[in-house]
PDB file of C-alpha atoms in Angstrom:
ATOM      1  CA  MET A   1     -41.283 260.644 137.145  1.00  0.00           C
ATOM      2  CA  GLN A   2     -44.060 259.880 140.160  1.00  0.00           C
ATOM      3  CA  THR A   3     -41.887 257.475 141.488  1.00  0.00           C
ATOM      4  CA  VAL A   4     -39.026 260.202 141.800  1.00  0.00           C
ATOM      5  CA  ASN A   5     -41.344 262.700 143.329  1.00  0.00           C
ATOM      6  CA  ARG A   6     -42.498 260.674 145.448  1.00  0.00           C
ATOM      7  CA  TYR A   7     -39.300 259.738 146.647  1.00  0.00           C
ATOM      8  CA  GLY A   8     -37.707 263.262 146.629  1.00  0.00           C
ATOM      9  CA  ILE A   9     -40.723 264.122 148.986  1.00  0.00           C
ATOM     10  CA  ALA A  10     -39.610 261.181 150.932  1.00  0.00           C
ATOM     11  CA  ALA A  11     -35.665 262.421 151.046  1.00  0.00           C
ATOM     12  CA  LEU A  12     -36.276 266.249 151.782  1.00  0.00           C
ATOM     13  CA  TYR A  13     -38.832 264.853 154.495  1.00  0.00           C
ATOM     14  CA  ALA A  14     -35.977 262.865 156.008  1.00  0.00           C
ATOM     15  CA  ALA A  15     -33.863 266.638 155.498  1.00  0.00           C
ATOM     16  CA  LEU A  16     -36.234 268.410 157.970  1.00  0.00           C
ATOM     17  CA  ILE A  17     -36.025 266.047 160.186  1.00  0.00           C
ATOM     18  CA  VAL A  18     -32.466 266.146 160.347  1.00  0.00           C
ATOM     19  CA  LEU A  19     -31.362 269.002 159.764  1.00  0.00           C
ATOM     20  CA  GLY A  20     -34.477 271.338 161.274  1.00  0.00           C
ATOM     21  CA  GLY A  21     -34.923 268.949 164.774  1.00  0.00           C
ATOM     22  CA  CYS A  22     -32.069 269.049 166.172  1.00  0.00           C
ATOM     23  CA  ALA A  23     -31.579 270.948 169.869  1.00  0.00           C
ATOM     24  CA  THR A  24     -30.565 269.502 173.384  1.00  0.00           C
ATOM     25  CA  SER A  25     -31.752 269.370 176.656  1.00  0.00           C
ATOM     26  CA  PRO A  26     -30.672 271.279 179.811  1.00  0.00           C
ATOM     27  CA  LEU A  27     -29.262 268.369 180.684  1.00  0.00           C
ATOM     28  CA  GLY A  28     -28.095 267.150 177.647  1.00  0.00           C
ATOM     29  CA  ARG A  29     -31.247 264.554 176.082  1.00  0.00           C
ATOM     30  CA  THR A  30     -31.199 265.333 172.573  1.00  0.00           C
ATOM     31  CA  GLN A  31     -34.788 265.594 171.373  1.00  0.00           C
ATOM     32  CA  LEU A  32     -36.862 266.620 168.528  1.00  0.00           C
ATOM     33  CA  VAL A  33     -37.785 270.437 168.256  1.00  0.00           C
ATOM     34  CA  PHE A  34     -39.782 271.773 165.076  1.00  0.00           C
ATOM     35  CA  PHE A  35     -41.505 274.917 166.321  1.00  0.00           C
ATOM     36  CA  PRO A  36     -39.378 277.780 167.195  1.00  0.00           C
ATOM     37  CA  ASP A  37     -39.952 280.199 170.854  1.00  0.00           C
ATOM     38  CA  SER A  38     -42.739 281.882 169.228  1.00  0.00           C
ATOM     39  CA  GLU A  39     -45.038 279.582 167.387  1.00  0.00           C
ATOM     40  CA  MET A  40     -44.572 277.750 170.559  1.00  0.00           C
ATOM     41  CA  ASN A  41     -46.074 280.641 173.037  1.00  0.00           C
ATOM     42  CA  ARG A  42     -48.612 281.612 170.357  1.00  0.00           C
ATOM     43  CA  MET A  43     -50.056 277.653 171.058  1.00  0.00           C
ATOM     44  CA  GLY A  44     -49.779 277.750 174.902  1.00  0.00           C
ATOM     45  CA  VAL A  45     -51.459 281.372 174.660  1.00  0.00           C
ATOM     46  CA  LEU A  46     -54.291 280.231 172.900  1.00  0.00           C
ATOM     47  CA  ALA A  47     -54.436 276.402 175.173  1.00  0.00           C
ATOM     48  CA  PHE A  48     -54.200 278.144 177.947  1.00  0.00           C
ATOM     49  CA  GLN A  49     -57.404 280.762 177.025  1.00  0.00           C
ATOM     50  CA  ASP A  50     -59.223 277.415 176.636  1.00  0.00           C
ATOM     51  CA  ILE A  51     -58.490 276.290 180.129  1.00  0.00           C
ATOM     52  CA  ARG A  52     -59.739 279.741 182.073  1.00  0.00           C
ATOM     53  CA  ALA A  53     -62.936 279.919 179.966  1.00  0.00           C
ATOM     54  CA  ARG A  54     -63.965 276.034 180.738  1.00  0.00           C
ATOM     55  CA  THR A  55     -62.527 276.091 184.629  1.00  0.00           C
ATOM     56  CA  PRO A  56     -63.508 278.812 187.428  1.00  0.00           C
ATOM     57  CA  LEU A  57     -60.281 280.593 188.846  1.00  0.00           C
ATOM     58  CA  GLU A  58     -60.467 280.172 192.851  1.00  0.00           C
ATOM     59  CA  GLU A  59     -61.242 283.973 195.047  1.00  0.00           C
ATOM     60  CA  ASP A  60     -60.547 283.355 197.603  1.00  0.00           C
ATOM     61  CA  PRO A  61     -57.526 285.731 197.771  1.00  0.00           C
ATOM     62  CA  VAL A  62     -55.350 284.174 200.677  1.00  0.00           C
ATOM     63  CA  ILE A  63     -55.394 281.385 199.001  1.00  0.00           C
ATOM     64  CA  ARG A  64     -54.538 283.092 194.775  1.00  0.00           C
ATOM     65  CA  SER A  65     -52.030 284.814 197.408  1.00  0.00           C
ATOM     66  CA  TYR A  66     -49.662 281.776 198.375  1.00  0.00           C
ATOM     67  CA  VAL A  67     -49.408 279.910 195.402  1.00  0.00           C
ATOM     68  CA  GLN A  68     -48.691 283.152 193.778  1.00  0.00           C
ATOM     69  CA  CYS A  69     -45.902 283.789 196.643  1.00  0.00           C
ATOM     70  CA  VAL A  70     -44.765 280.439 195.799  1.00  0.00           C
ATOM     71  CA  ALA A  71     -44.478 280.987 192.082  1.00  0.00           C
ATOM     72  CA  ALA A  72     -42.721 284.190 192.854  1.00  0.00           C
ATOM     73  CA  ALA A  73     -40.294 282.791 195.001  1.00  0.00           C
ATOM     74  CA  MET A  74     -39.548 280.321 191.751  1.00  0.00           C
ATOM     75  CA  LEU A  75     -39.349 282.705 189.128  1.00  0.00           C
ATOM     76  CA  GLN A  76     -36.875 285.422 190.886  1.00  0.00           C
ATOM     77  CA  ARG A  77     -34.993 282.499 190.846  1.00  0.00           C
ATOM     78  CA  PRO A  78     -31.073 283.374 190.454  1.00  0.00           C
ATOM     79  CA  GLY A  79     -31.165 282.559 186.689  1.00  0.00           C
ATOM     80  CA  GLY A  80     -34.852 282.489 187.098  1.00  0.00           C
ATOM     81  CA  ASN A  81     -37.412 283.999 183.864  1.00  0.00           C
ATOM     82  CA  ALA A  82     -37.661 287.678 184.058  1.00  0.00           C
ATOM     83  CA  GLY A  83     -39.877 287.629 187.152  1.00  0.00           C
ATOM     84  CA  VAL A  84     -43.137 286.980 188.316  1.00  0.00           C
ATOM     85  CA  SER A  85     -44.676 290.396 186.263  1.00  0.00           C
ATOM     86  CA  THR A  86     -44.167 288.572 183.290  1.00  0.00           C
ATOM     87  CA  TRP A  87     -46.245 285.459 183.746  1.00  0.00           C
ATOM     88  CA  GLU A  88     -49.630 285.246 184.566  1.00  0.00           C
ATOM     89  CA  VAL A  89     -50.079 282.672 187.239  1.00  0.00           C
ATOM     90  CA  ARG A  90     -54.022 281.769 188.090  1.00  0.00           C
ATOM     91  CA  VAL A  91     -55.403 278.980 190.362  1.00  0.00           C
ATOM     92  CA  PHE A  92     -58.605 277.305 189.567  1.00  0.00           C
ATOM     93  CA  ARG A  93     -60.989 275.668 191.800  1.00  0.00           C
ATOM     94  CA  GLN A  94     -61.608 273.008 190.575  1.00  0.00           C
ATOM     95  CA  ASP A  95     -60.694 269.044 192.679  1.00  0.00           C
ATOM     96  CA  GLN A  96     -57.728 267.833 190.250  1.00  0.00           C
ATOM     97  CA  THR A  97     -54.602 266.904 191.335  1.00  0.00           C
ATOM     98  CA  ASN A  98     -53.079 268.444 188.980  1.00  0.00           C
ATOM     99  CA  ALA A  99     -50.848 271.745 187.898  1.00  0.00           C
ATOM    100  CA  PHE A 100     -49.104 272.845 184.305  1.00  0.00           C
ATOM    101  CA  ALA A 101     -47.248 275.801 183.180  1.00  0.00           C
ATOM    102  CA  LEU A 102     -47.000 276.543 179.517  1.00  0.00           C
ATOM    103  CA  PRO A 103     -45.463 278.647 176.622  1.00  0.00           C
ATOM    104  CA  GLY A 104     -45.633 281.756 177.024  1.00  0.00           C
ATOM    105  CA  ARG A 105     -45.777 281.777 180.134  1.00  0.00           C
ATOM    106  CA  LYS A 106     -48.114 280.755 181.972  1.00  0.00           C
ATOM    107  CA  ILE A 107     -48.800 278.841 185.277  1.00  0.00           C
ATOM    108  CA  GLY A 108     -52.237 277.231 185.980  1.00  0.00           C
ATOM    109  CA  VAL A 109     -52.642 274.764 189.947  1.00  0.00           C
ATOM    110  CA  TYR A 110     -55.751 273.277 190.935  1.00  0.00           C
ATOM    111  CA  THR A 111     -57.077 274.035 194.140  1.00  0.00           C
ATOM    112  CA  GLY A 112     -56.907 269.793 194.431  1.00  0.00           C
ATOM    113  CA  MET A 113     -53.456 270.102 194.194  1.00  0.00           C
ATOM    114  CA  LEU A 114     -53.728 272.038 197.552  1.00  0.00           C
ATOM    115  CA  LYS A 115     -54.888 268.937 199.301  1.00  0.00           C
ATOM    116  CA  VAL A 116     -51.676 267.593 199.266  1.00  0.00           C
ATOM    117  CA  THR A 117     -49.142 269.785 199.275  1.00  0.00           C
ATOM    118  CA  GLU A 118     -48.530 270.243 202.314  1.00  0.00           C
ATOM    119  CA  ASN A 119     -46.100 273.650 202.507  1.00  0.00           C
ATOM    120  CA  GLN A 120     -44.384 275.941 200.173  1.00  0.00           C
ATOM    121  CA  ASP A 121     -41.953 273.576 199.535  1.00  0.00           C
ATOM    122  CA  GLN A 122     -43.824 270.407 198.537  1.00  0.00           C
ATOM    123  CA  LEU A 123     -45.965 273.353 196.473  1.00  0.00           C
ATOM    124  CA  ALA A 124     -41.802 274.923 194.979  1.00  0.00           C
ATOM    125  CA  ALA A 125     -41.786 271.271 194.080  1.00  0.00           C
ATOM    126  CA  VAL A 126     -44.409 271.010 191.998  1.00  0.00           C
ATOM    127  CA  ILE A 127     -44.335 274.462 190.154  1.00  0.00           C
ATOM    128  CA  GLY A 128     -40.557 273.707 190.215  1.00  0.00           C
ATOM    129  CA  HIS A 129     -41.823 270.592 187.943  1.00  0.00           C
ATOM    130  CA  GLU A 130     -44.204 272.208 185.529  1.00  0.00           C
ATOM    131  CA  ILE A 131     -41.542 275.322 184.666  1.00  0.00           C
ATOM    132  CA  ALA A 132     -38.493 272.345 184.448  1.00  0.00           C
ATOM    133  CA  HIS A 133     -40.836 271.364 181.053  1.00  0.00           C
ATOM    134  CA  VAL A 134     -40.826 274.398 179.581  1.00  0.00           C
ATOM    135  CA  GLN A 135     -36.874 275.327 180.574  1.00  0.00           C
ATOM    136  CA  ALA A 136     -36.977 271.878 178.605  1.00  0.00           C
ATOM    137  CA  ARG A 137     -38.811 272.724 175.484  1.00  0.00           C
ATOM    138  CA  HIS A 138     -40.504 269.825 176.238  1.00  0.00           C
ATOM    139  CA  ALA A 139     -44.086 270.680 174.742  1.00  0.00           C
ATOM    140  CA  ASN A 140     -42.612 271.825 171.545  1.00  0.00           C
ATOM    141  CA  GLU A 141     -41.156 267.923 171.392  1.00  0.00           C
ATOM    142  CA  ARG A 142     -43.928 266.674 172.282  1.00  0.00           C
ATOM    143  CA  VAL A 143     -45.754 268.491 169.524  1.00  0.00           C
ATOM    144  CA  SER A 144     -43.131 267.691 167.140  1.00  0.00           C
ATOM    145  CA  THR A 145     -43.052 264.105 167.397  1.00  0.00           C
ATOM    146  CA  GLY A 146     -47.133 264.555 167.083  1.00  0.00           C
ATOM    147  CA  TYR A 147     -46.477 266.304 163.902  1.00  0.00           C
ATOM    148  CA  LEU A 148     -44.712 263.466 162.291  1.00  0.00           C
ATOM    149  CA  ALA A 149     -46.405 260.258 164.086  1.00  0.00           C
ATOM    150  CA  GLN A 150     -50.171 261.984 162.662  1.00  0.00           C
ATOM    151  CA  SER A 151     -49.025 264.314 159.673  1.00  0.00           C
ATOM    152  CA  GLY A 152     -46.220 262.774 157.707  1.00  0.00           C
ATOM    153  CA  SER A 153     -47.924 260.595 155.033  1.00  0.00           C
ATOM    154  CA  GLN A 154     -50.850 262.982 154.366  1.00  0.00           C
ATOM    155  CA  LEU A 155     -48.144 265.915 154.493  1.00  0.00           C
ATOM    156  CA  ILE A 156     -45.728 264.211 151.547  1.00  0.00           C
ATOM    157  CA  ALA A 157     -49.367 263.754 149.692  1.00  0.00           C
ATOM    158  CA  ALA A 158     -49.730 267.257 149.842  1.00  0.00           C
ATOM    159  CA  MET A 159     -46.564 268.687 148.501  1.00  0.00           C
ATOM    160  CA  ALA A 160     -46.363 265.556 145.919  1.00  0.00           C
ATOM    161  CA  GLY A 161     -48.984 266.317 144.368  1.00  0.00           C
ATOM    162  CA  GLY A 162     -51.920 268.164 145.895  1.00  0.00           C
ATOM    163  CA  SER A 163     -53.466 271.757 144.954  1.00  0.00           C
ATOM    164  CA  ALA A 164     -52.342 274.604 146.164  1.00  0.00           C
ATOM    165  CA  GLN A 165     -56.301 274.231 148.670  1.00  0.00           C
ATOM    166  CA  THR A 166     -55.235 270.808 149.411  1.00  0.00           C
ATOM    167  CA  ARG A 167     -52.043 272.082 150.623  1.00  0.00           C
ATOM    168  CA  SER A 168     -53.800 274.691 152.487  1.00  0.00           C
ATOM    169  CA  ASN A 169     -55.544 272.531 154.310  1.00  0.00           C
ATOM    170  CA  VAL A 170     -53.567 270.535 155.577  1.00  0.00           C
ATOM    171  CA  MET A 171     -51.388 273.042 156.689  1.00  0.00           C
ATOM    172  CA  ALA A 172     -54.557 273.828 158.165  1.00  0.00           C
ATOM    173  CA  MET A 173     -55.560 270.400 160.005  1.00  0.00           C
ATOM    174  CA  LEU A 174     -51.903 270.645 161.658  1.00  0.00           C
ATOM    175  CA  GLY A 175     -52.381 273.949 162.843  1.00  0.00           C
ATOM    176  CA  VAL A 176     -54.952 273.075 164.936  1.00  0.00           C
ATOM    177  CA  GLY A 177     -53.153 269.790 166.233  1.00  0.00           C
ATOM    178  CA  THR A 178     -50.695 271.310 167.459  1.00  0.00           C
ATOM    179  CA  GLN A 179     -52.263 273.129 169.615  1.00  0.00           C
ATOM    180  CA  VAL A 180     -54.521 270.416 170.300  1.00  0.00           C
ATOM    181  CA  GLY A 181     -51.001 268.421 170.973  1.00  0.00           C
ATOM    182  CA  ILE A 182     -49.362 270.908 173.676  1.00  0.00           C
ATOM    183  CA  LEU A 183     -52.223 270.080 176.273  1.00  0.00           C
ATOM    184  CA  LEU A 184     -50.729 265.841 176.211  1.00  0.00           C
ATOM    185  CA  PRO A 185     -48.983 264.394 178.515  1.00  0.00           C
ATOM    186  CA  PHE A 186     -45.542 264.224 178.608  1.00  0.00           C
ATOM    187  CA  GLY A 187     -43.048 261.071 178.566  1.00  0.00           C
ATOM    188  CA  ARG A 188     -41.765 259.004 181.047  1.00  0.00           C
ATOM    189  CA  ALA A 189     -38.206 260.492 180.021  1.00  0.00           C
ATOM    190  CA  GLN A 190     -39.785 264.164 180.046  1.00  0.00           C
ATOM    191  CA  GLU A 191     -40.890 263.589 183.383  1.00  0.00           C
ATOM    192  CA  SER A 192     -37.852 262.163 184.852  1.00  0.00           C
ATOM    193  CA  GLU A 193     -36.243 265.090 183.672  1.00  0.00           C
ATOM    194  CA  ALA A 194     -38.408 267.412 184.999  1.00  0.00           C
ATOM    195  CA  ASP A 195     -38.476 266.158 187.969  1.00  0.00           C
ATOM    196  CA  LEU A 196     -34.421 266.701 188.629  1.00  0.00           C
ATOM    197  CA  ILE A 197     -34.577 270.191 186.266  1.00  0.00           C
ATOM    198  CA  GLY A 198     -37.730 271.161 189.275  1.00  0.00           C
ATOM    199  CA  LEU A 199     -35.050 269.980 192.022  1.00  0.00           C
ATOM    200  CA  ASP A 200     -32.658 272.070 191.201  1.00  0.00           C
ATOM    201  CA  LEU A 201     -34.885 275.436 190.166  1.00  0.00           C
ATOM    202  CA  MET A 202     -36.979 274.455 194.090  1.00  0.00           C
ATOM    203  CA  ALA A 203     -33.100 274.430 195.593  1.00  0.00           C
ATOM    204  CA  LYS A 204     -32.033 277.294 194.036  1.00  0.00           C
ATOM    205  CA  ALA A 205     -34.925 279.513 195.276  1.00  0.00           C
ATOM    206  CA  GLY A 206     -34.302 278.997 198.246  1.00  0.00           C
ATOM    207  CA  PHE A 207     -37.222 276.166 198.691  1.00  0.00           C
ATOM    208  CA  ASP A 208     -36.101 272.896 201.182  1.00  0.00           C
ATOM    209  CA  PRO A 209     -35.173 270.214 198.222  1.00  0.00           C
ATOM    210  CA  TRP A 210     -35.918 267.023 201.191  1.00  0.00           C
ATOM    211  CA  GLN A 211     -39.491 268.323 200.598  1.00  0.00           C
ATOM    212  CA  SER A 212     -39.854 267.107 197.200  1.00  0.00           C
ATOM    213  CA  ILE A 213     -39.391 262.916 198.314  1.00  0.00           C
ATOM    214  CA  ARG A 214     -41.899 264.076 200.366  1.00  0.00           C
ATOM    215  CA  LEU A 215     -44.463 265.219 198.722  1.00  0.00           C
ATOM    216  CA  TRP A 216     -44.338 262.363 196.476  1.00  0.00           C
ATOM    217  CA  GLN A 217     -44.413 260.180 199.535  1.00  0.00           C
ATOM    218  CA  ASN A 218     -47.898 261.833 199.761  1.00  0.00           C
ATOM    219  CA  MET A 219     -49.096 261.613 196.522  1.00  0.00           C
ATOM    220  CA  GLY A 220     -48.051 257.476 196.255  1.00  0.00           C
ATOM    221  CA  ALA A 221     -50.505 257.983 199.148  1.00  0.00           C
ATOM    222  CA  ASN A 222     -53.287 259.381 197.714  1.00  0.00           C
ATOM    223  CA  THR A 223     -53.571 257.820 194.737  1.00  0.00           C
ATOM    224  CA  GLY A 224     -55.895 255.575 195.896  1.00  0.00           C
ATOM    225  CA  SER A 225     -57.167 253.031 192.729  1.00  0.00           C
ATOM    226  CA  LYS A 226     -56.873 255.945 190.202  1.00  0.00           C
ATOM    227  CA  PRO A 227     -54.221 257.966 190.071  1.00  0.00           C
ATOM    228  CA  PRO A 228     -54.380 261.551 189.485  1.00  0.00           C
ATOM    229  CA  GLU A 229     -53.916 263.057 186.773  1.00  0.00           C
ATOM    230  CA  PHE A 230     -50.266 264.518 187.384  1.00  0.00           C
ATOM    231  CA  LEU A 231     -48.816 260.965 187.703  1.00  0.00           C
ATOM    232  CA  SER A 232     -51.021 259.876 185.224  1.00  0.00           C
ATOM    233  CA  THR A 233     -47.686 258.594 183.151  1.00  0.00           C
ATOM    234  CA  HIS A 234     -45.390 260.229 185.433  1.00  0.00           C
ATOM    235  CA  PRO A 235     -42.794 257.092 186.771  1.00  0.00           C
ATOM    236  CA  ALA A 236     -43.126 254.995 189.753  1.00  0.00           C
ATOM    237  CA  SER A 237     -42.580 257.126 192.670  1.00  0.00           C
ATOM    238  CA  GLU A 238     -40.262 254.435 193.308  1.00  0.00           C
ATOM    239  CA  THR A 239     -38.524 254.868 190.491  1.00  0.00           C
ATOM    240  CA  ARG A 240     -38.998 258.694 191.406  1.00  0.00           C
ATOM    241  CA  ILE A 241     -37.890 258.682 194.822  1.00  0.00           C
ATOM    242  CA  ARG A 242     -34.688 257.277 194.173  1.00  0.00           C
ATOM    243  CA  GLN A 243     -33.502 259.597 191.445  1.00  0.00           C
ATOM    244  CA  LEU A 244     -34.410 262.895 193.410  1.00  0.00           C
ATOM    245  CA  ARG A 245     -31.913 261.111 196.030  1.00  0.00           C
ATOM    246  CA  GLN A 246     -29.305 261.055 193.672  1.00  0.00           C
ATOM    247  CA  ARG A 247     -29.601 264.375 192.646  1.00  0.00           C
ATOM    248  CA  MET A 248     -29.832 265.279 196.422  1.00  0.00           C
ATOM    249  CA  PRO A 249     -26.164 266.435 197.219  1.00  0.00           C
ATOM    250  CA  GLU A 250     -25.971 268.752 194.236  1.00  0.00           C
ATOM    251  CA  ALA A 251     -30.298 270.754 195.252  1.00  0.00           C
ATOM    252  CA  ILE A 252     -28.780 270.886 199.082  1.00  0.00           C
ATOM    253  CA  LYS A 253     -25.432 272.962 198.039  1.00  0.00           C
ATOM    254  CA  LEU A 254     -27.057 275.149 195.642  1.00  0.00           C
ATOM    255  CA  TYR A 255     -30.210 275.440 198.580  1.00  0.00           C
ATOM    256  CA  GLU A 256     -27.333 276.333 201.425  1.00  0.00           C
ATOM    257  CA  GLN A 257     -26.062 278.637 199.013  1.00  0.00           C
ATOM    258  CA  ALA A 258     -29.833 279.908 198.218  1.00  0.00           C
ATOM    259  CA  ARG A 259     -30.088 280.687 201.609  1.00  0.00           C
ATOM    260  CA  ALA A 260     -26.707 282.314 202.776  1.00  0.00           C
ATOM    261  CA  ALA A 261     -26.787 284.900 199.777  1.00  0.00           C
ATOM    262  CA  GLY A 262     -31.074 285.972 201.715  1.00  0.00           C
ATOM    263  CA  HIS A 263     -33.073 283.647 199.776  1.00  0.00           C
ATOM    264  CA  ARG A 264     -35.129 282.288 201.960  1.00  0.00           C
ATOM    265  CA  PRO A 265     -39.360 281.988 201.093  1.00  0.00           C
ATOM    266  CA  ALA A 266     -42.249 282.812 203.877  1.00  0.00           C
ATOM    267  CA  CYS A 267     -45.433 282.123 201.506  1.00  0.00           C
ATOM    268  CA  ASP A 268     -46.819 279.558 204.582  1.00  0.00           C
TER     269      ASP A 268
END
């Protein structure tokens, strides 16, 4: 009887993977996503609140206005995400070369990133890359993968014969794990995908897509012996630049269309 239960639960678990987690990214890649957007938004908001509690905000109004201007142009582009008024955009006063966007419409840029981005177009490339992660549901994909890798056996054991309290404890543990997981690094395939989606997003907003290549050249020149956190799991600079160059003709068309339609950001 125990054998039947064990195999039955394993089969059920496999079915959940197949039936409940299939999705396709904006570039056509098959994804494993288990969580509804409402749950991802909740986790994103909690993660953002935690970051805000631990990290000082930039008080310089000029710096804040500059970042807000670039973010607004990106979010108000054609086909954008309902405008900047529905997003919370914050500048964190910390000398790390990093930025992020989270489900729940949260964007954070660290002041260290502003030392590497030479102009509004390069900052737009960074913000576009981060928005692309949200648009492509990369956080959901990452949390879902971690859910399987770390919790599958415990979930099966609890559901196979554990008490109600045991099952409750397992589910509580999974909730904590997913909230932490939303802030873990993305894989390189996801990073490459965000590069290309982000390139299109900045072009649609009227930012010069060629500056994305200049940005990654700057990143490579400023890494020294220790890569910045923003690049820790990203593809090598040469690989990323090659991929961006291959995508550039399409991005230039989008850029020219945006400029012709009057999308000409002026944040510098």
